[in-house]
Short mmCIF file of C-alpha atoms and ligand atoms in Angstrom, two decimals:
data_model
loop_
_atom_site.label_atom_id
_atom_site.label_comp_id
_atom_site.label_asym_id
_atom_site.label_seq_id
_atom_site.Cartn_x
_atom_site.Cartn_y
_atom_site.Cartn_z
CA UNK R 340 -32.01 60.68 35.51
CA UNK R 341 -29.88 61.22 38.92
CA UNK R 342 -25.46 60.10 38.48
CA UNK R 343 -26.07 57.85 40.51
CA UNK R 344 -29.04 56.01 38.45
CA UNK R 345 -26.45 56.27 35.57
CA UNK R 346 -23.99 54.42 36.83
CA UNK R 347 -25.80 51.79 38.33
CA UNK R 348 -27.42 50.83 34.62
CA UNK R 349 -23.95 50.87 33.16
CA UNK R 350 -22.74 48.56 35.79
CA UNK R 351 -25.71 46.54 35.02
CA UNK R 352 -24.85 46.83 30.98
CA UNK R 353 -21.36 45.90 31.59
CA UNK R 354 -22.22 42.63 33.47
CA UNK R 355 -20.94 43.53 36.63
CA UNK R 356 -23.56 42.78 38.49
CA UNK R 357 -25.63 39.75 38.49
CA UNK R 358 -29.50 41.19 39.19
CA UNK R 359 -32.12 38.88 41.20
CA UNK R 360 -34.65 38.40 38.33
CA UNK R 361 -32.77 40.57 35.52
CA UNK R 362 -34.58 37.63 32.58
CA UNK R 363 -33.02 37.01 29.38
CA UNK R 364 -34.13 39.49 26.54
CA UNK R 365 -33.62 37.69 22.76
CA UNK R 366 -33.16 39.22 19.47
CA UNK R 367 -36.63 38.31 18.47
CA UNK R 368 -38.38 40.48 20.91
CA UNK R 369 -36.63 42.79 20.33
CA UNK R 370 -37.28 43.37 16.66
CA UNK R 371 -40.87 42.87 17.74
CA UNK R 372 -41.00 45.72 19.58
CA UNK R 373 -39.07 47.48 17.02
CA UNK R 374 -42.00 46.30 14.47
CA UNK R 375 -44.79 47.01 16.81
CA UNK R 376 -43.25 50.81 17.41
CA UNK R 377 -42.86 51.49 13.59
CA UNK R 378 -46.80 50.10 12.88
CA UNK R 379 -48.41 52.64 14.03
CA UNK R 380 -50.08 50.76 16.58
CA UNK R 381 -48.59 50.39 20.59
CA UNK R 382 -52.06 49.82 22.32
CA UNK R 383 -53.96 46.42 21.98
CA UNK R 384 -54.42 45.21 19.27
CA UNK R 385 -53.37 42.14 17.10
CA UNK R 386 -50.48 41.09 18.72
CA UNK R 387 -52.14 41.18 22.33
CA UNK R 388 -54.94 38.79 20.34
CA UNK R 389 -51.76 36.38 18.99
CA UNK R 390 -50.56 36.28 22.67
CA UNK R 391 -53.28 35.12 24.31
CA UNK R 392 -54.68 32.89 21.17
CA UNK R 393 -50.38 31.17 21.96
CA UNK R 394 -50.81 31.26 25.83
CA UNK R 395 -54.54 29.77 25.74
CA UNK R 396 -53.02 26.55 23.39
CA UNK R 397 -49.69 26.36 25.64
CA UNK R 398 -52.14 26.49 29.04
CA UNK R 399 -54.82 24.63 27.25
CA UNK R 400 -57.68 26.41 29.27
CA UNK R 401 -60.46 27.87 26.73
CA UNK R 402 -59.97 31.43 27.66
CA UNK R 403 -57.11 34.08 28.35
CA UNK R 404 -57.76 37.46 28.78
CA UNK R 405 -54.01 39.30 28.60
CA UNK R 406 -53.86 42.51 31.41
CA UNK R 407 -51.25 44.89 32.46
CA UNK R 408 -50.45 42.89 35.96
CA UNK R 409 -51.13 40.10 37.91
CA UNK R 410 -52.64 42.34 40.06
CA UNK R 411 -55.06 43.19 37.80
CA UNK R 412 -56.12 39.76 36.76
CA UNK R 413 -56.85 39.20 40.76
CA UNK R 414 -58.90 42.04 41.15
CA UNK R 415 -61.07 41.17 37.97
CA UNK R 416 -61.25 37.71 39.32
CA UNK R 417 -62.57 38.18 42.30
CA UNK R 418 -64.88 40.61 40.82
CA UNK R 419 -65.98 38.66 38.44
CA UNK R 420 -66.42 36.26 40.91
CA UNK R 421 -68.94 38.48 42.89
CA UNK R 422 -66.50 38.44 45.87
CA UNK R 423 -67.87 41.86 47.39
CA UNK R 424 -68.12 43.99 50.96
CA UNK R 425 -68.57 41.75 53.65
CA UNK R 426 -67.47 38.39 52.29
CA UNK R 427 -63.73 36.68 53.37
CA UNK R 428 -61.56 35.07 51.02
CA UNK R 429 -59.17 32.64 51.92
CA UNK R 430 -55.29 32.74 50.93
CA UNK R 431 -51.60 32.08 52.04
CA UNK R 432 -50.00 34.86 54.13
CA UNK R 433 -46.68 34.27 52.81
CA UNK R 434 -47.14 35.86 49.44
CA UNK R 435 -46.70 39.20 47.45
CA UNK R 436 -49.18 41.88 49.02
CA UNK R 437 -51.37 42.01 45.47
CA UNK R 438 -52.64 38.62 46.56
CA UNK R 439 -54.77 39.94 49.77
CA UNK R 440 -54.22 43.58 48.69
CA UNK R 441 -56.84 43.08 45.95
CA UNK R 442 -59.32 41.18 47.95
CA UNK R 443 -59.59 44.58 49.69
CA UNK R 444 -59.80 46.38 46.74
CA UNK R 445 -63.12 44.57 46.57
CA UNK R 446 -63.90 45.40 50.06
CA UNK R 447 -63.63 41.86 51.40
CA UNK R 448 -61.41 40.62 54.21
CA UNK R 449 -58.26 38.28 53.43
CA UNK R 450 -58.47 35.41 56.24
CA UNK R 451 -55.18 33.95 56.52
CA UNK R 452 -54.17 29.93 57.05
CA UNK R 453 -50.68 29.06 57.67
CA UNK R 454 -48.16 27.06 55.33
CA UNK R 455 -46.70 23.48 55.06
CA UNK R 456 -43.04 24.87 55.39
CA UNK R 457 -41.91 22.20 53.02
CA UNK R 458 -44.20 22.83 50.86
CA UNK R 459 -44.08 26.92 51.64
CA UNK R 460 -47.95 26.56 50.30
CA UNK R 461 -50.96 26.93 52.36
CA UNK R 462 -52.21 23.83 54.22
CA UNK R 463 -54.92 22.22 52.98
CA UNK R 464 -55.73 20.78 56.48
CA UNK R 465 -56.21 24.09 58.42
CA UNK R 466 -58.67 25.52 55.55
CA UNK R 467 -61.99 24.64 56.88
CA UNK R 468 -61.38 25.61 60.39
CA UNK R 469 -61.72 28.56 58.50
CA UNK R 470 -64.55 28.69 56.85
CA UNK R 471 -67.58 30.85 58.08
CA UNK R 472 -70.78 31.82 55.99
CA UNK R 473 -68.95 34.92 54.58
CA UNK R 474 -66.23 32.54 52.93
CA UNK R 475 -66.36 33.09 49.30
CA UNK R 476 -63.49 32.31 47.92
CA UNK R 477 -59.52 30.45 48.02
CA UNK R 478 -57.05 31.95 46.47
CA UNK R 479 -53.83 29.52 46.80
CA UNK R 480 -50.58 30.73 45.69
CA UNK R 481 -48.02 28.05 44.13
CA UNK R 482 -45.71 29.24 46.19
CA UNK R 483 -42.24 29.58 43.97
CA UNK R 484 -43.81 27.28 41.64
CA UNK R 485 -44.61 24.59 42.99
CA UNK R 486 -48.18 23.58 42.81
CA UNK R 487 -50.78 23.54 46.30
CA UNK R 488 -52.48 20.76 47.08
CA UNK R 489 -55.29 21.03 44.85
CA UNK R 490 -57.17 17.94 45.11
CA UNK R 491 -58.00 19.56 48.71
CA UNK R 492 -58.14 22.48 47.56
CA UNK R 493 -60.64 21.71 45.01
CA UNK R 494 -62.21 18.90 47.71
CA UNK R 495 -63.13 21.93 50.01
CA UNK R 496 -64.16 24.81 47.64
CA UNK R 497 -66.81 21.75 46.22
CA UNK R 498 -68.05 21.01 49.68
CA UNK R 499 -68.65 24.50 50.43
CA UNK R 500 -69.27 26.22 47.42
CA UNK R 501 -66.31 28.25 46.81
CA UNK R 502 -64.61 29.91 43.90
CA UNK R 503 -61.25 28.78 43.42
CA UNK R 504 -58.78 31.71 42.11
CA UNK R 505 -55.23 30.97 41.60
CA UNK R 506 -52.48 32.80 41.87
CA UNK R 507 -50.08 31.39 39.58
CA UNK R 508 -47.82 34.14 39.16
CA UNK R 509 -44.85 31.69 39.66
CA UNK R 510 -46.53 29.21 38.22
CA UNK R 511 -46.89 28.92 34.64
CA UNK R 512 -45.73 25.56 33.18
CA UNK R 513 -46.45 23.97 36.47
CA UNK R 514 -48.19 21.55 36.46
CA UNK R 515 -50.15 19.27 39.20
CA UNK R 516 -50.81 15.20 38.18
CA UNK R 517 -50.60 15.88 34.59
CA UNK R 518 -52.53 19.35 34.46
CA UNK R 519 -51.16 22.23 33.55
CA UNK R 520 -51.85 25.34 36.48
CA UNK R 521 -54.47 27.13 34.88
CA UNK R 522 -57.15 24.59 34.03
CA UNK R 523 -57.73 23.60 37.52
CA UNK R 524 -59.58 26.23 39.46
CA UNK R 525 -62.29 28.73 38.07
CA UNK R 526 -59.78 31.53 37.16
CA UNK R 527 -55.93 31.18 37.53
CA UNK R 528 -54.16 34.68 37.27
CA UNK R 529 -50.23 34.56 35.59
CA UNK R 530 -47.41 37.24 35.10
CA UNK R 531 -45.15 38.28 33.17
CA UNK R 532 -43.39 40.84 35.50
CA UNK R 533 -39.90 41.19 34.97
CA UNK R 534 -38.83 38.43 38.14
CA UNK R 535 -41.33 35.63 36.41
CA UNK R 536 -40.34 32.63 34.33
CA UNK R 537 -41.62 34.78 31.24
CA UNK R 538 -41.78 38.63 31.06
CA UNK R 539 -43.69 41.05 28.65
CA UNK R 540 -42.32 44.12 31.46
CA UNK R 541 -44.87 44.27 33.03
CA UNK R 542 -48.57 42.26 31.97
CA UNK R 543 -50.55 39.48 33.45
CA UNK R 544 -53.13 37.13 32.34
CA UNK R 545 -56.25 35.34 33.54
CA UNK R 546 -57.32 31.63 32.37
CA UNK R 547 -60.61 29.91 32.49
CA UNK R 548 -62.73 27.74 30.97
CA UNK R 549 -66.08 29.81 31.31
CA UNK R 550 -67.20 32.04 28.41
CA UNK R 551 -68.82 34.68 30.27
CA UNK R 552 -66.44 35.49 33.10
CA UNK R 553 -63.81 35.46 30.11
CA UNK R 554 -65.83 38.38 28.75
CA UNK R 555 -66.90 39.96 31.78
CA UNK R 556 -63.09 40.70 32.47
CA UNK R 557 -62.21 41.39 29.16
CA UNK R 558 -64.49 44.19 29.29
CA UNK R 559 -63.79 45.24 32.91
CA UNK R 560 -60.24 45.81 31.86
CA UNK R 561 -61.16 48.16 29.06
CA UNK R 562 -62.97 50.80 31.40
CA UNK R 563 -66.64 48.44 30.88
CA UNK R 564 -66.54 49.42 27.51
CA UNK R 565 -68.26 46.54 25.06
CA UNK R 566 -65.68 47.47 22.64
CA UNK R 567 -61.84 47.80 23.19
CA UNK R 568 -59.66 50.22 21.35
CA UNK R 569 -58.40 48.00 18.16
CA UNK R 570 -62.04 47.48 17.50
CA UNK R 571 -63.25 51.26 17.92
CA UNK R 572 -60.28 52.59 15.71
CA UNK R 573 -58.89 50.22 13.33
CA UNK R 574 -62.49 48.44 12.38
CA UNK R 575 -65.05 49.06 9.51
CA UNK R 576 -67.74 48.66 11.51
CA UNK R 577 -67.71 52.76 13.46
CA UNK R 578 -70.99 51.97 15.52
CA UNK R 579 -70.27 53.61 18.92
CA UNK R 580 -69.34 51.63 22.18
CA UNK R 581 -71.27 51.61 25.41
CA UNK R 582 -70.09 51.64 28.81
CA UNK R 583 -71.82 48.79 30.57
CA UNK R 584 -70.40 49.66 34.07
CA UNK R 585 -67.65 51.55 35.31
CA UNK R 586 -64.16 49.40 34.44
CA UNK R 587 -60.39 49.68 34.70
CA UNK R 588 -57.69 50.68 32.97
CA UNK R 589 -55.90 47.25 32.64
CA UNK R 590 -55.02 46.39 28.99
CA UNK R 591 -52.01 45.28 27.87
CA UNK R 592 -50.42 46.89 25.05
CA UNK R 593 -49.01 44.99 21.43
CA UNK R 594 -45.57 46.52 22.56
CA UNK R 595 -45.94 44.26 25.79
CA UNK R 596 -47.55 41.63 23.65
CA UNK R 597 -44.05 42.04 21.23
CA UNK R 598 -42.16 40.33 24.35
CA UNK R 599 -44.76 37.79 25.41
CA UNK R 600 -44.62 35.85 22.04
CA UNK R 601 -41.49 35.38 21.85
CA UNK R 602 -40.81 34.46 24.97
CA UNK R 603 -43.63 32.10 25.68
CA UNK R 604 -42.44 30.37 22.24
CA UNK R 605 -39.61 29.25 24.67
CA UNK R 606 -40.59 28.43 27.70
CA UNK R 607 -39.81 25.03 27.56
CA UNK R 608 -35.93 25.90 26.91
CA UNK R 609 -36.47 28.19 29.92
CA UNK R 610 -37.35 25.75 32.44
CA UNK R 611 -35.04 23.67 31.41
CA UNK R 612 -32.31 26.04 31.93
CA UNK R 613 -33.86 26.89 35.35
CA UNK R 614 -33.55 23.69 36.38
CA UNK R 615 -30.27 23.64 35.82
CA UNK R 616 -29.38 26.00 37.64
CA UNK R 617 -31.40 24.94 40.55
CA UNK R 618 -29.75 21.18 40.57
CA UNK R 619 -26.58 22.99 40.42
CA UNK R 620 -27.58 25.31 43.58
CA UNK R 621 -28.82 22.35 45.15
CA UNK R 622 -25.96 20.51 45.22
CA UNK R 623 -23.37 23.14 45.71
CA UNK R 624 -25.42 23.76 49.18
CA UNK R 625 -26.44 20.60 50.70
CA UNK R 626 -23.77 20.48 52.88
CA UNK R 627 -23.51 24.26 54.14
CA UNK R 628 -25.41 25.47 57.29
CA UNK R 629 -28.24 26.99 55.05
CA UNK R 630 -31.19 24.96 54.15
CA UNK R 631 -32.35 24.37 50.33
CA UNK R 632 -35.77 23.93 48.76
CA UNK R 633 -37.28 20.63 50.04
CA UNK R 634 -37.64 17.65 47.24
CA UNK R 635 -40.44 17.93 45.00
CA UNK R 636 -43.93 15.85 45.53
CA UNK R 637 -44.04 13.32 42.42
CA UNK R 638 -46.85 14.19 40.20
CA UNK R 639 -45.98 17.54 40.32
CA UNK R 640 -43.79 19.16 37.74
CA UNK R 641 -42.26 22.42 39.13
CA UNK R 642 -41.97 25.76 37.52
CA UNK R 643 -38.63 26.67 39.62
CA UNK R 644 -39.68 30.53 39.32
CA UNK R 645 -37.47 31.71 42.93
CA UNK R 646 -34.72 29.67 44.38
CA UNK R 647 -35.12 30.22 48.12
CA UNK R 648 -32.50 29.83 51.13
CA UNK R 649 -33.32 29.92 54.27
CA UNK R 650 -30.60 31.36 56.49
CA UNK R 651 -30.59 30.48 60.03
CA UNK R 652 -28.49 33.13 61.46
CA UNK R 653 -27.80 31.13 64.63
CA UNK R 654 -26.01 28.35 62.02
CA UNK R 655 -24.38 30.70 60.27
CA UNK R 656 -23.49 33.54 62.69
CA UNK R 657 -24.87 36.73 60.58
CA UNK R 658 -28.28 37.71 60.00
CA UNK R 659 -29.85 37.16 57.22
CA UNK R 660 -29.48 41.00 56.12
CA UNK R 661 -25.43 40.90 57.23
CA UNK R 662 -25.48 37.78 54.36
CA UNK R 663 -27.63 39.50 51.80
CA UNK R 664 -25.38 42.75 52.67
CA UNK R 665 -22.23 40.33 51.76
CA UNK R 666 -24.06 39.24 48.53
CA UNK R 667 -24.35 42.92 47.67
CA UNK R 668 -20.61 43.47 48.15
CA UNK R 669 -19.94 40.52 45.61
CA UNK R 670 -22.27 42.26 43.08
CA UNK R 671 -25.34 40.08 43.49
CA UNK R 672 -28.64 41.20 44.67
CA UNK R 673 -31.08 39.03 46.07
CA UNK R 674 -34.59 39.17 47.33
CA UNK R 675 -36.82 38.16 50.06
CA UNK R 676 -40.09 36.59 49.27
CA UNK R 677 -41.55 37.30 51.55
CA UNK R 678 -42.02 39.23 54.32
CA UNK R 679 -45.66 37.03 55.81
CA UNK R 680 -48.50 39.66 55.51
CA UNK R 681 -49.89 38.98 58.76
CA UNK R 682 -46.77 41.19 60.01
CA UNK R 683 -46.74 44.04 58.02
CA UNK R 684 -48.42 46.88 58.95
CA UNK R 685 -51.33 47.35 57.45
CA UNK R 686 -52.35 44.14 58.42
CA UNK R 687 -51.73 44.21 62.11
CA UNK R 688 -53.81 47.33 62.42
CA UNK R 689 -56.58 46.79 60.37
CA UNK R 690 -57.14 42.90 60.75
CA UNK R 691 -55.16 42.37 64.22
CA UNK R 692 -52.88 40.09 62.70
CA UNK R 693 -49.79 39.54 64.93
CA UNK R 694 -46.19 37.82 65.28
CA UNK R 695 -47.46 34.38 66.65
CA UNK R 696 -50.62 33.60 64.45
CA UNK R 697 -48.79 31.72 61.57
CA UNK R 698 -45.40 29.80 62.73
CA UNK R 699 -44.60 28.35 60.21
CA UNK R 700 -45.15 31.29 57.36
CA UNK R 701 -43.30 33.14 60.05
CA UNK R 702 -40.61 30.42 60.25
CA UNK R 703 -40.06 31.31 56.34
CA UNK R 704 -40.77 35.03 56.36
CA UNK R 705 -37.58 35.09 58.65
CA UNK R 706 -34.95 33.00 57.43
CA UNK R 707 -36.21 33.30 53.14
CA UNK R 708 -33.37 34.35 50.79
CA UNK R 709 -33.82 34.37 46.96
CA UNK R 710 -30.93 33.50 44.57
CA UNK R 711 -30.41 34.86 41.23
CA UNK R 712 -31.94 32.23 39.45
CA UNK R 713 -32.72 33.01 35.64
CA UNK R 714 -32.04 31.64 32.32
CA UNK R 715 -29.72 34.45 31.29
CA UNK R 716 -27.17 33.19 33.78
CA UNK R 717 -23.75 32.09 32.52
CA UNK R 718 -22.77 29.34 33.90
CA UNK R 719 -19.61 31.50 34.72
CA UNK R 720 -22.22 33.51 36.75
CA UNK R 721 -23.99 30.51 38.41
CA UNK R 722 -20.66 29.57 40.09
CA UNK R 723 -20.26 32.96 40.53
CA UNK R 724 -22.75 32.80 43.07
CA UNK R 725 -22.32 29.76 44.91
CA UNK R 726 -18.53 30.32 45.34
CA UNK R 727 -20.05 34.02 47.07
CA UNK R 728 -22.58 32.28 48.97
CA UNK R 729 -19.57 29.63 50.17
CA UNK R 730 -16.79 32.43 50.93
CA UNK R 731 -19.76 34.20 52.95
CA UNK R 732 -20.53 30.85 55.16
C1 PLP P 1848 -45.46 39.06 41.59
C2 PLP P 1848 -46.59 38.42 42.12
C3 PLP P 1848 -47.70 39.17 41.81
C4 PLP P 1848 -48.17 39.99 41.24
O1 PLP P 1848 -47.70 40.36 40.08
P1 PLP P 1848 -47.71 41.11 39.25
O2 PLP P 1848 -47.65 41.04 37.77
O3 PLP P 1848 -46.49 42.26 39.37
O4 PLP P 1848 -48.80 42.01 39.32
C5 PLP P 1848 -49.23 38.24 42.64
N1 PLP P 1848 -48.29 36.95 43.21
C6 PLP P 1848 -47.38 37.13 43.78
C7 PLP P 1848 -47.13 35.71 44.61
C8 PLP P 1848 -46.30 36.85 43.12
O5 PLP P 1848 -44.90 37.02 43.21
#
């Protein structure tokens, strides 16, 4: 490792840096990972199965298939839904690259629909005008953990016979009209990447109620083999596996699930801490010349994955980047969620998207800045962040 990187890691260890998205990892996870390492079985096995079972029980979906990222979860959902070359899939441009990249991976075309400024979610009333006879699916992204208008989206999907594949990378624990995200659309993809509400280091999950799709996703995640590694090497039954189709290497490992099973147990506790920090930020920033997240609609439960400020350089007299740099100088790292995908070079060059196409997504994209929001933060950390923001402004 480079000397510089060592210093960076040491700074984190000595709590000298407040790292955006740094997760809270407790002794139980550490012990469980060590137990896995000592057990002799590290890859997909009993701990992945336990994690899937706990996840299903928590979400209330009939099936849950663990994979190695939310990106893999989205990719496999698209494949199993039969989306392919020549098809179109509607989604939000204000999302992480993988939402749209996976549409391209299956050979289809991402069709962006602008967002609502307040919720930062896809505007359902703009969806219908983008539907053609090639449209096969909608991928709603529950931005920052605030559920999309699912009644309107499900209604459109039903009328046009489209799949609904939810990107719930931010939305574990979120609810829409009393229903958990993961029980509404055809497929829902979750992420356990470090910056999300619970983590396995890297990891993902697909929730679905359809047994055929669940089985296909499971097979696809293990090279298209009809028996996973655990069954091949640890079962008494030594019959050979068959390759049913050329699948992918997308399985989760027991080392990852070892972290997840303890994180999942604490999800409500973490949610309450996230809400506490969220409310403290809202209160502290409400009279400053920056915009705080708009109030939640009734009938939803927000999962508080990202706390996004809107920074307008005209109001604060410095650029967003400068603001970010000044926070960094005070040892606080931040994130941009997201640069709208239609402003990214590949999407412009390939699909002809340009600035001006999605004014609301651009408005957010140009101003958004995510502050640290993790149950790992102490009250002192939260105060420190608040004072740093005040000082800079
Ligand atoms: C993080 C994220 C993903 C990808 O999750 P990975 O588990 O890192 O693959 C997808 N969509 C959104 C909106 C995200 O924020």
